[in-house]
Coordinates of C-alpha atoms in Angstrom, one line a residue:
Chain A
X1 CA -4.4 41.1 1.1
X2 CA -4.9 37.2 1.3
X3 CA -6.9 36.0 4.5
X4 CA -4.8 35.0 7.3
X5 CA -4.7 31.2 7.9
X6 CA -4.1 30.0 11.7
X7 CA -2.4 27.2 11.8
X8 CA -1.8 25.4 15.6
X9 CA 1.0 22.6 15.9
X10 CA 1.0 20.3 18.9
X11 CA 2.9 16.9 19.1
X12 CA 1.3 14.2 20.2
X13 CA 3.7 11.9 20.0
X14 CA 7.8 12.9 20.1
X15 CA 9.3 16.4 20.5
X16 CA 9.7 18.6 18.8
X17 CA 12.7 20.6 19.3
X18 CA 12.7 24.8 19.4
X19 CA 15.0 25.1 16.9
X20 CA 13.1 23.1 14.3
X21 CA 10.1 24.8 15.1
X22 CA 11.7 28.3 14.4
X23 CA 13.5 27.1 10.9
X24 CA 10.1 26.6 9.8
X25 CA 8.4 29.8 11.0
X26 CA 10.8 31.6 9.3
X27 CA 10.4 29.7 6.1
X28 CA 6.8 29.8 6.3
X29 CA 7.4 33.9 7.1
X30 CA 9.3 33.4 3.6
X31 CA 7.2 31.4 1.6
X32 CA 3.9 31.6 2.7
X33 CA 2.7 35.3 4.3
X34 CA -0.8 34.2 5.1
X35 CA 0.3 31.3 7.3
X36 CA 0.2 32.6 10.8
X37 CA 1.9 29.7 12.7
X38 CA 1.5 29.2 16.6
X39 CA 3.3 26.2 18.1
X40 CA 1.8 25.1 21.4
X41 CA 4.3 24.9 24.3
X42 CA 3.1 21.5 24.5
X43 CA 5.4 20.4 21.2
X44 CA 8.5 21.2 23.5
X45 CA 8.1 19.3 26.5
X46 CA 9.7 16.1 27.7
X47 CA 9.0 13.1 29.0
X48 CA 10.6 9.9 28.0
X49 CA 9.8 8.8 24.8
X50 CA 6.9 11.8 24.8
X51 CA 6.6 15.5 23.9
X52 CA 5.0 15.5 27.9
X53 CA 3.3 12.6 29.4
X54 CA -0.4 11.4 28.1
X55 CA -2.4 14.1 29.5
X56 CA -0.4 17.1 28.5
X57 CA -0.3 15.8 25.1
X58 CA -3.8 14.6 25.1
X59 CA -4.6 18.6 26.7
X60 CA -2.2 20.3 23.7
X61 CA -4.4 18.5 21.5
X62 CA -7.9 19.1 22.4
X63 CA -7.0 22.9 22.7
X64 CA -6.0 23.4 19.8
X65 CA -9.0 21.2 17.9
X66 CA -11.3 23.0 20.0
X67 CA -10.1 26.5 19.6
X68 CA -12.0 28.0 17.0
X69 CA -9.8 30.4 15.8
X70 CA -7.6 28.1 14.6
X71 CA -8.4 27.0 11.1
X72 CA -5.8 23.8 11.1
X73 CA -4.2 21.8 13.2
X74 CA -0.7 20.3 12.2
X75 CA 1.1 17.9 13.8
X76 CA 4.6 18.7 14.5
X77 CA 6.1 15.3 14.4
X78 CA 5.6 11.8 14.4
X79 CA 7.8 9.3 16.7
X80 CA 5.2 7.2 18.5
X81 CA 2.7 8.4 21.1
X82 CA -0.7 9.1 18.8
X83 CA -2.1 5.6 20.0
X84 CA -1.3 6.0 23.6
X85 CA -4.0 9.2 23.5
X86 CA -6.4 8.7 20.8
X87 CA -9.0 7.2 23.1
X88 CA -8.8 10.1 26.0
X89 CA -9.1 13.0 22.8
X90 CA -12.0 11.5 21.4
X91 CA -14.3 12.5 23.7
X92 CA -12.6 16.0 24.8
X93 CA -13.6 16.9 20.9
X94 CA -16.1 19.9 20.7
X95 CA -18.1 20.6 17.1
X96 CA -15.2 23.3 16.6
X97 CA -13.1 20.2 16.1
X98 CA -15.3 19.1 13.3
X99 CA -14.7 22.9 11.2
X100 CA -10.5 22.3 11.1
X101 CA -7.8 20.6 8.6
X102 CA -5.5 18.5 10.3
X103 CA -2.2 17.5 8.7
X104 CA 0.1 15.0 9.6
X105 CA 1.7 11.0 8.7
X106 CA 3.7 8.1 10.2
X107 CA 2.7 7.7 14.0
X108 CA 0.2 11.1 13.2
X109 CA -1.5 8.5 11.7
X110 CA -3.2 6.6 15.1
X111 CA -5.0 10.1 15.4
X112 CA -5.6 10.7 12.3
X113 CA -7.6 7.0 11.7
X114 CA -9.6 7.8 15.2
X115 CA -10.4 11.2 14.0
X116 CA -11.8 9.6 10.6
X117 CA -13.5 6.8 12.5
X118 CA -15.3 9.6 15.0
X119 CA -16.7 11.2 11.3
X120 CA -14.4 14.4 11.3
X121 CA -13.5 15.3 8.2
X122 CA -10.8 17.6 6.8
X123 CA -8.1 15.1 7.6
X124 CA -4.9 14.7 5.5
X125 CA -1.9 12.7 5.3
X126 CA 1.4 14.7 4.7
X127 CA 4.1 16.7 5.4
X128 CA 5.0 18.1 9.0
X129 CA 7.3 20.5 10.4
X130 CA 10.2 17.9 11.2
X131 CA 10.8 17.5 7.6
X132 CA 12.5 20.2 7.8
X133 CA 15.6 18.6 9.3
X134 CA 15.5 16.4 6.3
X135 CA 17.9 16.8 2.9
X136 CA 15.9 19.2 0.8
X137 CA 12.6 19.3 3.6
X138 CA 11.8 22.6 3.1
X139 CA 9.8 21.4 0.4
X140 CA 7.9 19.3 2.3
X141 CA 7.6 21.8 4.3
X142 CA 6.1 24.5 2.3
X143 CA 4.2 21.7 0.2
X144 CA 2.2 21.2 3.8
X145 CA 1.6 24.9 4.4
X146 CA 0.3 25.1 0.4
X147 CA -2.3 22.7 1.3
X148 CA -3.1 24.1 4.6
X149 CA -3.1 27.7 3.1
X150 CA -4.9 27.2 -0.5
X151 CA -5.3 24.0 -0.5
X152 CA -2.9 23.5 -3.5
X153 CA -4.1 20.9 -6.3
X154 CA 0.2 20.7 -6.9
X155 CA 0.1 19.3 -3.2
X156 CA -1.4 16.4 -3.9
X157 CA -0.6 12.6 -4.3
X158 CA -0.8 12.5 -8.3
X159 CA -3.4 9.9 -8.5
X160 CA -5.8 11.3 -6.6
X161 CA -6.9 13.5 -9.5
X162 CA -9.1 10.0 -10.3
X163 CA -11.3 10.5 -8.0
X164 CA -12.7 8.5 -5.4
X165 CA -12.2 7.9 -2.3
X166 CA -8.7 7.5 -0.4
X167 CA -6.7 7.4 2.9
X168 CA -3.1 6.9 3.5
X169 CA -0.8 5.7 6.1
X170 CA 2.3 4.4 7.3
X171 CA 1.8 0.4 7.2
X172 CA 3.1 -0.5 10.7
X173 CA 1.2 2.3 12.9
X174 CA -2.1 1.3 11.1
X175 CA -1.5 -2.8 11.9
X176 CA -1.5 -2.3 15.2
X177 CA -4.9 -0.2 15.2
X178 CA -6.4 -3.0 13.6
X179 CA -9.2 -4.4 15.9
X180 CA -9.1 -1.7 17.9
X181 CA -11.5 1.5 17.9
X182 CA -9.3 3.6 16.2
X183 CA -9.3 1.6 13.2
X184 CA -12.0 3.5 10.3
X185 CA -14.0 1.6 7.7
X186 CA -12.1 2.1 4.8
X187 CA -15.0 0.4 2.5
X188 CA -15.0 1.7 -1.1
X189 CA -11.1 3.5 -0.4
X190 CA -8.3 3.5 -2.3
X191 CA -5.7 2.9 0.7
X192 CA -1.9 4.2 0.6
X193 CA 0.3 2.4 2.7
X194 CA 4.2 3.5 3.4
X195 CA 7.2 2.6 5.4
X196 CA 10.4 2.8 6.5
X197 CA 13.1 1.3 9.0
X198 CA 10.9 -1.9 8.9
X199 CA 12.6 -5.4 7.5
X200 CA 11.2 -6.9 4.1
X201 CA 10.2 -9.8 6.3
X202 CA 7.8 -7.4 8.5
X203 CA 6.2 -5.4 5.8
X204 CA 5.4 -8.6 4.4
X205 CA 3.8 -9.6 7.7
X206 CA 2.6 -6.4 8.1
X207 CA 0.6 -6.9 4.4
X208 CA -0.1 -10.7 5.9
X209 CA -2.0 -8.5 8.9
X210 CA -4.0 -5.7 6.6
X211 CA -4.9 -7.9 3.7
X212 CA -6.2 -10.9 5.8
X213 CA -8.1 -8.7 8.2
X214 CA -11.4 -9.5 6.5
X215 CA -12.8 -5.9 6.9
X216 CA -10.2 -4.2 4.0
X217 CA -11.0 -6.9 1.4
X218 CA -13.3 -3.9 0.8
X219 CA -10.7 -1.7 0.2
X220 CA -11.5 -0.1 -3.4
X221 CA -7.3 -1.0 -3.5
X222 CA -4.0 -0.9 -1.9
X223 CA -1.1 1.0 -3.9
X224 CA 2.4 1.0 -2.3
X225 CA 4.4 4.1 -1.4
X226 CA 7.6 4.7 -1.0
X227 CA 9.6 1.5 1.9
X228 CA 12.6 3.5 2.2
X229 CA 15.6 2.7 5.1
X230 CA 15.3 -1.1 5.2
X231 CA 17.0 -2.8 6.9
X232 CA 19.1 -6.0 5.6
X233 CA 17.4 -9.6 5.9
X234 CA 19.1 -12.2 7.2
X235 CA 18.9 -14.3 4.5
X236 CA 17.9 -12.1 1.3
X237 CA 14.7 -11.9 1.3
X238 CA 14.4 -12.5 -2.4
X239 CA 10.9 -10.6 -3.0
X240 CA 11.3 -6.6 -2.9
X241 CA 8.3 -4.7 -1.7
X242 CA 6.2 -4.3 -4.5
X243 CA 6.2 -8.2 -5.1
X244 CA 5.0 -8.5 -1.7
X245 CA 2.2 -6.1 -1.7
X246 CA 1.0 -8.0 -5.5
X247 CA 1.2 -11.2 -3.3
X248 CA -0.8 -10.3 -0.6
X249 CA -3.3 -8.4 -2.7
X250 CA -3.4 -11.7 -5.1
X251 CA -4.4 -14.0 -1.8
X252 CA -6.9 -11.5 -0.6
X253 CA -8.2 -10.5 -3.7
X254 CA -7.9 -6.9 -3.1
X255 CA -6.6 -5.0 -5.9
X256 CA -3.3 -3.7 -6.3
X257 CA -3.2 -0.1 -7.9
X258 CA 0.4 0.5 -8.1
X259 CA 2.7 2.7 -6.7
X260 CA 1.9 6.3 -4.0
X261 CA 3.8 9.3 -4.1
X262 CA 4.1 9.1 -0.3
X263 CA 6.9 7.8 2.0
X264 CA 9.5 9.3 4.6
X265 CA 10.8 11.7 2.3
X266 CA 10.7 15.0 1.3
X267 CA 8.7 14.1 -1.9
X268 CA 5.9 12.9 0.4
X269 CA 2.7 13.9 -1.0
X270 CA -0.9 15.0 0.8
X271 CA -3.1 12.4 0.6
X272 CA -6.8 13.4 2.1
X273 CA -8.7 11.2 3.7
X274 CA -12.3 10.7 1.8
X275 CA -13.6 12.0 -0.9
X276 CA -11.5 14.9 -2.5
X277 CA -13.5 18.1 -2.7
X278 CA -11.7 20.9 -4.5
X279 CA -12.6 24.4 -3.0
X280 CA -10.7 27.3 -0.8
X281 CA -10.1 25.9 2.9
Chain B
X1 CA 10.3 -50.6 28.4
X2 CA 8.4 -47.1 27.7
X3 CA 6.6 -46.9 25.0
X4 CA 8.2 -45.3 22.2
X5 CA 6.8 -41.7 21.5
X6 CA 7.0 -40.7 17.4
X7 CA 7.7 -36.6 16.9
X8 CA 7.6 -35.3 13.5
X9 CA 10.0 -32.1 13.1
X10 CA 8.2 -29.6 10.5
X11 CA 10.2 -25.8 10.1
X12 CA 6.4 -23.7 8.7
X13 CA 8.9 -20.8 9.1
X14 CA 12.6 -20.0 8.6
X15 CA 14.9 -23.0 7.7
X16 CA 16.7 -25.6 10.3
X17 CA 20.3 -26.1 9.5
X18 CA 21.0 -30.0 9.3
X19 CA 24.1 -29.6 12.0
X20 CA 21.3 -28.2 14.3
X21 CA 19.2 -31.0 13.4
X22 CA 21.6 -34.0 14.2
X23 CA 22.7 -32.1 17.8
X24 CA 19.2 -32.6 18.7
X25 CA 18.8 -36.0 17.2
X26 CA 22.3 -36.7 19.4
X27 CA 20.7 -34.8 22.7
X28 CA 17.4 -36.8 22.0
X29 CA 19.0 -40.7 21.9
X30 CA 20.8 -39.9 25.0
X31 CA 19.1 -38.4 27.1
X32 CA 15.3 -39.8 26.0
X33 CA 15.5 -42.4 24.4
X34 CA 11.6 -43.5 24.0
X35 CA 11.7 -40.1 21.7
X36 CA 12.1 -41.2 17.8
X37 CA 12.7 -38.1 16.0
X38 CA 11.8 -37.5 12.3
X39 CA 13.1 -34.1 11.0
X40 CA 10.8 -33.5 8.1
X41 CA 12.9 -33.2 4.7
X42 CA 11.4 -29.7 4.2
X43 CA 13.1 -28.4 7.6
X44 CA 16.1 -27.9 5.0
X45 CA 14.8 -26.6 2.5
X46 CA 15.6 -22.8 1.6
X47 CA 13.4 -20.3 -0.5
X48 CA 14.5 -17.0 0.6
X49 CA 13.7 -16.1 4.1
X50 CA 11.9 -19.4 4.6
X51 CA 12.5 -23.2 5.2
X52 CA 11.0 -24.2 1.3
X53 CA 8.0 -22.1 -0.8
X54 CA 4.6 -21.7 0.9
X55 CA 2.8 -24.2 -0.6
X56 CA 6.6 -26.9 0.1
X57 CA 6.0 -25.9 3.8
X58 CA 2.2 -26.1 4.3
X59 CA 3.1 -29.3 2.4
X60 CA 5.0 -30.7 5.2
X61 CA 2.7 -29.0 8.0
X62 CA 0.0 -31.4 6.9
X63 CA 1.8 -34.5 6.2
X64 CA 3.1 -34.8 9.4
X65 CA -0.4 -33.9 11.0
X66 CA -2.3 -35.8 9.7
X67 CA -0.4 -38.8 9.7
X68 CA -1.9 -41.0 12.4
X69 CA 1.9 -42.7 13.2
X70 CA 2.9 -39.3 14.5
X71 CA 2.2 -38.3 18.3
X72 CA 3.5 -35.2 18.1
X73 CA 4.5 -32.1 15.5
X74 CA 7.7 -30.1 16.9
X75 CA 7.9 -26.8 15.4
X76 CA 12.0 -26.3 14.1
X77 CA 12.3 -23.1 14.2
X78 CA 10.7 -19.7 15.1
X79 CA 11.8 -16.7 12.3
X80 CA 9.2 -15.4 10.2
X81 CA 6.1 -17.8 7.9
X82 CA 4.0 -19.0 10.4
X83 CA 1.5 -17.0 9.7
X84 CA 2.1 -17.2 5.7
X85 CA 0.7 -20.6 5.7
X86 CA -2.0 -21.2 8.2
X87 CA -4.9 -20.4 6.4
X88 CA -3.8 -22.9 3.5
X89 CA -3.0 -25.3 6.0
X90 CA -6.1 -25.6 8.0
X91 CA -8.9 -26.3 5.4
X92 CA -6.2 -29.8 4.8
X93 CA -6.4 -31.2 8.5
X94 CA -8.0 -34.7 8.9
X95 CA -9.6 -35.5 12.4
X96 CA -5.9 -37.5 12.7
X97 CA -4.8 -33.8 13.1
X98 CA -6.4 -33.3 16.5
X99 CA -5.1 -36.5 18.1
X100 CA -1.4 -35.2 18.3
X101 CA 1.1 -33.3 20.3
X102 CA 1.8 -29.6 19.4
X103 CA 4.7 -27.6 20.4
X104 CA 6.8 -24.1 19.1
X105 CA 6.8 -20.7 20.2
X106 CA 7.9 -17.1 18.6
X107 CA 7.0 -17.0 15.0
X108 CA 4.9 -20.5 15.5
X109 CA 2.4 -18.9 17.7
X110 CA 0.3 -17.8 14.2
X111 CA 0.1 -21.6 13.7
X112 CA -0.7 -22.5 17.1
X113 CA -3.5 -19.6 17.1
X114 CA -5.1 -20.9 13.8
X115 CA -5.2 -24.3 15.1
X116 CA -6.5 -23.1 18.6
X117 CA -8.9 -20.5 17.0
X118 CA -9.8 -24.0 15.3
X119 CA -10.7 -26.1 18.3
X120 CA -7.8 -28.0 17.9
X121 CA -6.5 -29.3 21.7
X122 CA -2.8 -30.5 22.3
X123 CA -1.4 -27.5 21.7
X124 CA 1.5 -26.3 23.6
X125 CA 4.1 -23.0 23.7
X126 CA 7.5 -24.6 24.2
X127 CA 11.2 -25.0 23.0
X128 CA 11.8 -25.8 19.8
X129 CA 14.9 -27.8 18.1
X130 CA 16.5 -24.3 17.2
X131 CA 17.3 -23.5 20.9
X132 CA 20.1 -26.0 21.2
X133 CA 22.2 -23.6 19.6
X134 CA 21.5 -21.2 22.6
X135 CA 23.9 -21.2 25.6
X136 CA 22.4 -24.0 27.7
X137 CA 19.7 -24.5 25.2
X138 CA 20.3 -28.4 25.7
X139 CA 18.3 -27.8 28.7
X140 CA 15.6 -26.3 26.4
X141 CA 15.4 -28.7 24.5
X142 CA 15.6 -31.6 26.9
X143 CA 12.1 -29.9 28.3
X144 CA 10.6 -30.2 25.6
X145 CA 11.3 -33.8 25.1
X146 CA 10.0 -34.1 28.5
X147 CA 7.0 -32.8 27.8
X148 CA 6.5 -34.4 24.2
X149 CA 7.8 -37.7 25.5
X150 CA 5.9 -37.9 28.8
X151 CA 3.7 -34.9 30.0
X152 CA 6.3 -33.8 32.8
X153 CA 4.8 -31.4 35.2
X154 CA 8.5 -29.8 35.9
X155 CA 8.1 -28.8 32.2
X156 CA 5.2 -26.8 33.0
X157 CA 4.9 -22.5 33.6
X158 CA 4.9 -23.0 37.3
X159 CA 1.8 -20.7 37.6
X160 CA -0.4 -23.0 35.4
X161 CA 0.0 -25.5 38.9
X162 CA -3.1 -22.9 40.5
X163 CA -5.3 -24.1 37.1
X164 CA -7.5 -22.1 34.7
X165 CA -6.8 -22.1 30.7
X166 CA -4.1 -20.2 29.8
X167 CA -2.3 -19.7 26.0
X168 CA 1.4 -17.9 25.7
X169 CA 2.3 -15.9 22.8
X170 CA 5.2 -13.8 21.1
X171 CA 4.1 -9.9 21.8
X172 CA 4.4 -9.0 17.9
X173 CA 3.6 -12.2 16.5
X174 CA 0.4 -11.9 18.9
X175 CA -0.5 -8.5 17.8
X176 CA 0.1 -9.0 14.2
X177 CA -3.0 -11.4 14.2
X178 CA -5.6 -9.5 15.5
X179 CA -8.8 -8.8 13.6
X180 CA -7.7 -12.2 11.1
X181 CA -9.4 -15.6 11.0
X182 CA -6.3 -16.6 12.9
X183 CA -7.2 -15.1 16.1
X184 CA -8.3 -17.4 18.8
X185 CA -10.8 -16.8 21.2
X186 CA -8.9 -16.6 24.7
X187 CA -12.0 -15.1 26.8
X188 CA -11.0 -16.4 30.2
X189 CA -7.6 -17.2 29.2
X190 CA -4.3 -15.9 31.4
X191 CA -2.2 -14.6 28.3
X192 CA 1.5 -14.8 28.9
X193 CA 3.8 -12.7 26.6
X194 CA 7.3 -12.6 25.8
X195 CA 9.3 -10.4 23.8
X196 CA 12.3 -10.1 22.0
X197 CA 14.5 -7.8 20.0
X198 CA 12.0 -5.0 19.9
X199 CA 12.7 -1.7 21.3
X200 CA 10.3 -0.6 24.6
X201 CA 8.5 2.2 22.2
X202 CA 7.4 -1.4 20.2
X203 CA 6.6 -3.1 22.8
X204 CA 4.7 -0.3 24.8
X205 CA 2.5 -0.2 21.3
X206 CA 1.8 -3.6 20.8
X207 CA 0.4 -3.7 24.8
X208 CA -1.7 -1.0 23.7
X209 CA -2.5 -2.6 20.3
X210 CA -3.5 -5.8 22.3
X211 CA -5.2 -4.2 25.4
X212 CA -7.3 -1.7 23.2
X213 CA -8.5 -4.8 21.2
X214 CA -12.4 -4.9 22.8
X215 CA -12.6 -9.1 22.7
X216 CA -9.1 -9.2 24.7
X217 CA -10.6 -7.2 27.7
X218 CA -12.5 -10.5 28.6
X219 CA -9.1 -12.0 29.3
X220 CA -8.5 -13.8 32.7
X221 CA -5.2 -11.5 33.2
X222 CA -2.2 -11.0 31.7
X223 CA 1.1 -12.2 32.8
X224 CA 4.7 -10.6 31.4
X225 CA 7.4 -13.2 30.4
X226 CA 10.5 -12.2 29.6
X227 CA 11.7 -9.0 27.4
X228 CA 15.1 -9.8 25.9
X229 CA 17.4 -8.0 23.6
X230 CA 15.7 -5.1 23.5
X231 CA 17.4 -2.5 21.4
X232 CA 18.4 1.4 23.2
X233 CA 15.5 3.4 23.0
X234 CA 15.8 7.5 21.3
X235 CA 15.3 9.0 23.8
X236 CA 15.3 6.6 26.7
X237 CA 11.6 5.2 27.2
X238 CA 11.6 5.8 31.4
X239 CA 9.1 2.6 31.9
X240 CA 10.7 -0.8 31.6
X241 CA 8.6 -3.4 30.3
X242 CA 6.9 -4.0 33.6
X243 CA 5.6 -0.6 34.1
X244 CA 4.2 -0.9 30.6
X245 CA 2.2 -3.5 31.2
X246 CA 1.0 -2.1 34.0
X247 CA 0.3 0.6 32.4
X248 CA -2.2 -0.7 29.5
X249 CA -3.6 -3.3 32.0
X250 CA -4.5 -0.1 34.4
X251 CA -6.0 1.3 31.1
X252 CA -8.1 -1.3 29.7
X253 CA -9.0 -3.4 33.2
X254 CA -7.2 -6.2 32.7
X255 CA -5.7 -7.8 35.6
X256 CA -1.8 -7.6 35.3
X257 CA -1.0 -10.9 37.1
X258 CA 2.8 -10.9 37.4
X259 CA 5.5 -12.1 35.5
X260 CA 5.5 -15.7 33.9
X261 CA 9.2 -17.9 33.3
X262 CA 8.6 -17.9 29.2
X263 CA 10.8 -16.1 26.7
X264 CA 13.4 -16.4 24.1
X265 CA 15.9 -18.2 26.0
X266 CA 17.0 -21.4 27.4
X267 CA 14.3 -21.4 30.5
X268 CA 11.6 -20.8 28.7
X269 CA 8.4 -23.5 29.6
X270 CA 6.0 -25.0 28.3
X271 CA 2.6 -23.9 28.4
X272 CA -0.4 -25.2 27.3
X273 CA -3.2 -23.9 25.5
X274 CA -6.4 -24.1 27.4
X275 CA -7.1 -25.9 30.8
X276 CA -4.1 -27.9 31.8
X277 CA -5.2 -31.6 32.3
X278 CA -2.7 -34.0 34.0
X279 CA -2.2 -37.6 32.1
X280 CA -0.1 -39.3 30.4
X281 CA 0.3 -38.8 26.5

C-alpha cells in the first residue's frame, strides 16, 4: 500500500465554498487513494472580500505550515488577500514549515514570493481546488494532487525539463510586491509570468513595472504564459501580448524565452520555484 | 497689460481629439487671455493606444521642454504612456527644461515622478485640456489656466495653505512605479491619492503595495482624494476607501491625514510637488 500523503488546504485569500471543496475530495477519493485531504474550517468562512478577516486567515495558515503531520499545504483558492497577511505569517513560521510543499497561483502567489524570500523551499506554482469549477478542471485538479502525491514529472511546465532555475507567477499580484519585502531575488531564474481579466494596456504597464525594476534585469529570462479573458482596449491596442513582453524584454535587455504552459486554465502547469530536484516528496 | 504667458500642449500618453483641443483654445481666449496656447502637433497623432509612437511622443515631450520660449508644458491627456517614455525622455532635458511650468495628473504622474525623482522643480498635479469634456470640466480647466497663467492660490489643494512639501499621484499609476528609476524620493512629503475606475479589492492592494514599500514609511502622511467609478466588488468589500486607508496607514505607521479635494473630476486642484512657494510665475 502507497504511503499516505496529508494534504491541508486553507484560503488565504477568497472562499472557498463547501461544495467545491467536497467535488474535489471525492475526485481525489477517485483518482488519487493516497491523498488524504483535510480542508481547514478556515477556507469556509466569510468576511467581505476574505475567507475570514486577516487573523483567521493568517491563524488557518500558520497551523497548517506548522503542523507536522501535514506533508503539503495547498491553497484552496486565489481571489486576493495573500498580501494583506504575508507579513503577520512570516514570523508565526516554525522549522516544520520549512519540511512541507505548498501549491498554489494567481493571488497564492503574494505568499508564495514571501515564503521564497524567507528561504523555504518546496514551493510551487499550480493548480488549486477551485479549478474544479472550471470546464474540464478536474484535470487541474488531479494534475495538483500528482505533484503533491508523487511528484509527477507529467505535472510539470514542459520547459522545465532544461534545467535551471525558475518561478512563476501571475504578472499583476507580483507588480505590486515589487519593493516590498515580499518580493524574492529572482537572480539567475527563468521567470513565468501569466494573466487574465487585465487590459493589453495594463499588462504592458505591468511588463513596463517588472522589466524596469532594476533588480530582475537579472532574471536568467521572462517567457509568457497564457493572458486569457482580456478585456477590449479602447482603441485597439495594436500589439498582442507576446509583442509586448519582446518589447519590454528588448528595452531591458532581459531575455525573452518564449511562451509557459501556465495561465487561468485548466491546462495550467506546476511550475516550482528554484532549482528542480527530481525525487519522491 | 499682463504679460503674456506661452503653454506648450504635449499628449506623452493617449491621443487629444482636435475638437477637444479648439474648446479649450476657445475657453482659454476668453476667459484668460494673457494664455497663448500651442497644442503640440503630436497631441493628434494616433499609434494604437497612444497619441504617436514612443519615440513621436518623447519627441514632442522634449521639444516643447526644452524650448526656452515656453513657460509652461500642459499635459493633454491622461490614458496610458507616461511611463513608456520617461526614461527616453530624461537623459534629452537641457537646463531650459527646469525653468518651466509643469502640469497633468492620472497617467502623467510617471512623467512628473521621473522629472521629480530628477530634481526637476515646477512641477504640478492639475487639470489637463481633456477634462473640458467632463461635465463642468470648463471649470477644470479654467484652474489650471489660473494656475499656469498666474500662480492663483484658489487653485491650490486647500490643505497645502498649512505648508510642508507635498506631491499627488494616481493610486495605480503610483504603485506601478515602485522599485523603477522613476520613483521619486517623497521622504517628508504628504502624498495625496486619487483613484478611479478600480474596484476596492484594487485599491485596498495598491494601499498595501504602497504602504509595505519600506522608503514610503518616511512619508509625512497620507491624505485620500477622491475614489470614483469604482466598479461592484464580488463579494462586496465591507471597507470603503476610507477605512482602507486607514487600515494600511494603521499597519505601516503612517499618519492617515484626512481626505484631500483631488481626483478624476471637474474639482480636482492643483497641487504642487515639493514645498509650495508663493510668487508670481
Amino acid at each position: 500500500m502507497s504511503k499516505r500523503v496529508k494534504i491541508g488546504i486553507v484560503a488565504p485569500s477568497s472562499r472557498l465554498d463547501p461544495a467545491t471543496a467536497e467535488r474535489v475530495a471525492k475526485l481525489a477519493a477517485e483518482r488519487c487513494p493516497e491523498a488524504e485531504l483535510h480542508f481547514h474550517p478556515q477556507c469556509h468562512l466569510s468576511c467581505g472580500h476574505f475567507a475570514g478577516d486577516d487573523a483567521a486567515r493568517a491563524a488557518a495558515f500558520a497551523a497548517v505550515a506548522n503542523d507536522p503531520t501535514f506533508d503539503a499545504l495547498w491553497f484552496g483558492r486565489g481571489g486576493y488577500g495573500s498580501a494583506r497577511i504575508a507579513e503577520a505569517v512570516l514570523p508565526k513560521l516554525t522549522d516544520t514549515a520549512r519540511r512541507k510543499a505548498y501549491l498554489g497561483y494567481s493571488d497564492a502567489g503574494a505568499l508564495l514570493a514571501a515564503l521564497y524570500a524567507a528561504g523555504i523551499p518546496g514551493l510551487a506554482h499550480g493548480p488549486m481546488p477551485a479549478d474544479i469549477r472550471r470546464k474540464g478542471g478536474e484535470a487541474a485538479v488531479a494534475r495538483a494532487l500528482d505533484w503533491l502525491v508523487r511528484r509527477a514529472p507529467e505535472a510539470l511546465e514542459p520547459s522545465l525539463a532544461a534545467g535551471g532555475k525558475a518561478a512563476a507567477f501571475n504578472l499583476m499580484t507580483f507588480s505590486q510586491l515589487i519593493g516590498t519585502p515580499l518580493e524574492p531575488d529572482l537572480a539567475g531564474h527563468v521567470l513565468m509570468l501569466e494573466e487574465v481579466d487585465e487590459h493589453m494596456y495594463r499588462i504592458d504597464r505591468s511588463l513596463f513595472h517588472l522589466t524596469s525594476h532594476r533588480p530582475l534585469r537579472r532574471l536568467a529570462g521572462i517567457k509568457l504564459g497564457r493572458c486569457s479573458a482580456i478585456p477590449p482596449n479602447d482603441p485597439e491596442f495594436v500589439l498582442n501580448e507576446v509583442e509586448v513582453v519582446e518589447h519590454w524584454c528588448k528595452v531591458s535587455g532581459i531575455p525573452y524565452l518564449g511562451r509557459a504552459d501556465i495561465g487561468h486554465d485548466p491546462e495550467n502547469k506546476v511550475v516550482p520555484f528554484g532549482a528542480w530536484r527530481t525525487g519522491a516528496p
